[in-house]
Amino acid sequence: MDFPQCPPSLKGIQHFLKLAQEHDTRDPVIAYWARLYALQIGLKASTQSAEETKLLLSLMDWLELMKKQHSANEAITNDIAAQAHIENYALKLFLYADKQDREENFGKNVVKAFYSSGVLYDMLQTFGELSDEALQNRKYAKWKAAYIHNCLKNGETPIPGPLPDDDDEAVVTGAHEEGDTSHEADTPPANLENDQPPSSPPVTTPHITPPTAEEVLNNPSKLPSPPVEEEKPGGFEPYVPTGQPNPAATTVYQPIVPVAGLQITADQMIKAQKYCKYAGSALNYDDVKTAVDNLQKALKLLTTGQD
């Protein structure tokens, strides 16, 4: 289906539309939810001009057609399955980019992989608030995309991994405050002044000028496919804020005793199913800790009624 050109007034949805176009054949689920999220943002931002209305109506028609054609695909018809699918894809792409970065394999594909994973994390807001891990990964991915892009643009060699800054200047903020979906994918981070990707040794880094939307959208490099199972990415260690214990090192799982006469509600049952789906997905990537965490949450909910 040919879509009308995106008017400048709706430039905030360009990245979602671009991501959808890149996945039309490789992953229809990502394409579907990218355009659905673009539609949701577009409807909020629309001034109801003729150009805007034409594009938004075409998106509605396409979404309706896709839902009929893929009625048997739970990742399109079921929110829980869809959320798990997008989360897994975003994380796998993020880990791929992080592995390449830490191995100093810098290039436009790594920039695009980091930034695309950030856009995927934006899309997850369709299903509600992002988890702490998703918020952290989204912020880091967008910042890293901007940093590597500008190093390559200026002929500089990027420093792999997280970067510190004595003045705490280098992270995504400003127009991209957490929870602000209206500008999330408009351009890469508008300013990089208030937050800093975590690290330890003091190294002063220059102010980073983010790439423009056009520079990312017109990148001739194709979005790389995440590694296949036998090439699992690794090397990324989640950031734990200073002064807070590492959950992986301190969590102790206690046996759960069922509460007699407990009645599980439909909402609780759906949430337990969601935790089980996350656990199964985590095992696909050998992430045992995440699988155990989610299974424990499901068991606790089903046996105590408490989340």
Short mmCIF file of N, CA and C in Angstrom, two decimals, residues 69-70 166 186 196 236 279:
data_model
loop_
_atom_site.label_atom_id
_atom_site.label_comp_id
_atom_site.label_asym_id
_atom_site.label_seq_id
_atom_site.Cartn_x
_atom_site.Cartn_y
_atom_site.Cartn_z
N GLN A 69 -6.00 -9.75 7.70
CA GLN A 69 -5.10 -10.69 7.03
C GLN A 69 -4.32 -11.55 8.01
N HIS A 70 -4.05 -10.99 9.20
CA HIS A 70 -3.24 -11.71 10.20
C HIS A 70 -4.07 -12.00 11.45
N ASP A 166 32.49 14.73 33.74
CA ASP A 166 32.67 15.40 35.03
C ASP A 166 31.54 16.34 35.36
N ASP A 186 10.65 12.35 17.17
CA ASP A 186 10.74 13.48 16.27
C ASP A 186 12.16 13.58 15.72
N GLN A 196 23.40 11.26 32.45
CA GLN A 196 24.64 10.70 31.92
C GLN A 196 24.60 9.18 31.92
N PHE A 236 26.54 -6.85 27.60
CA PHE A 236 25.84 -5.73 28.22
C PHE A 236 25.49 -6.06 29.66
N ALA A 279 8.65 -14.91 30.70
CA ALA A 279 9.62 -15.91 31.14
C ALA A 279 10.05 -16.80 29.97
#
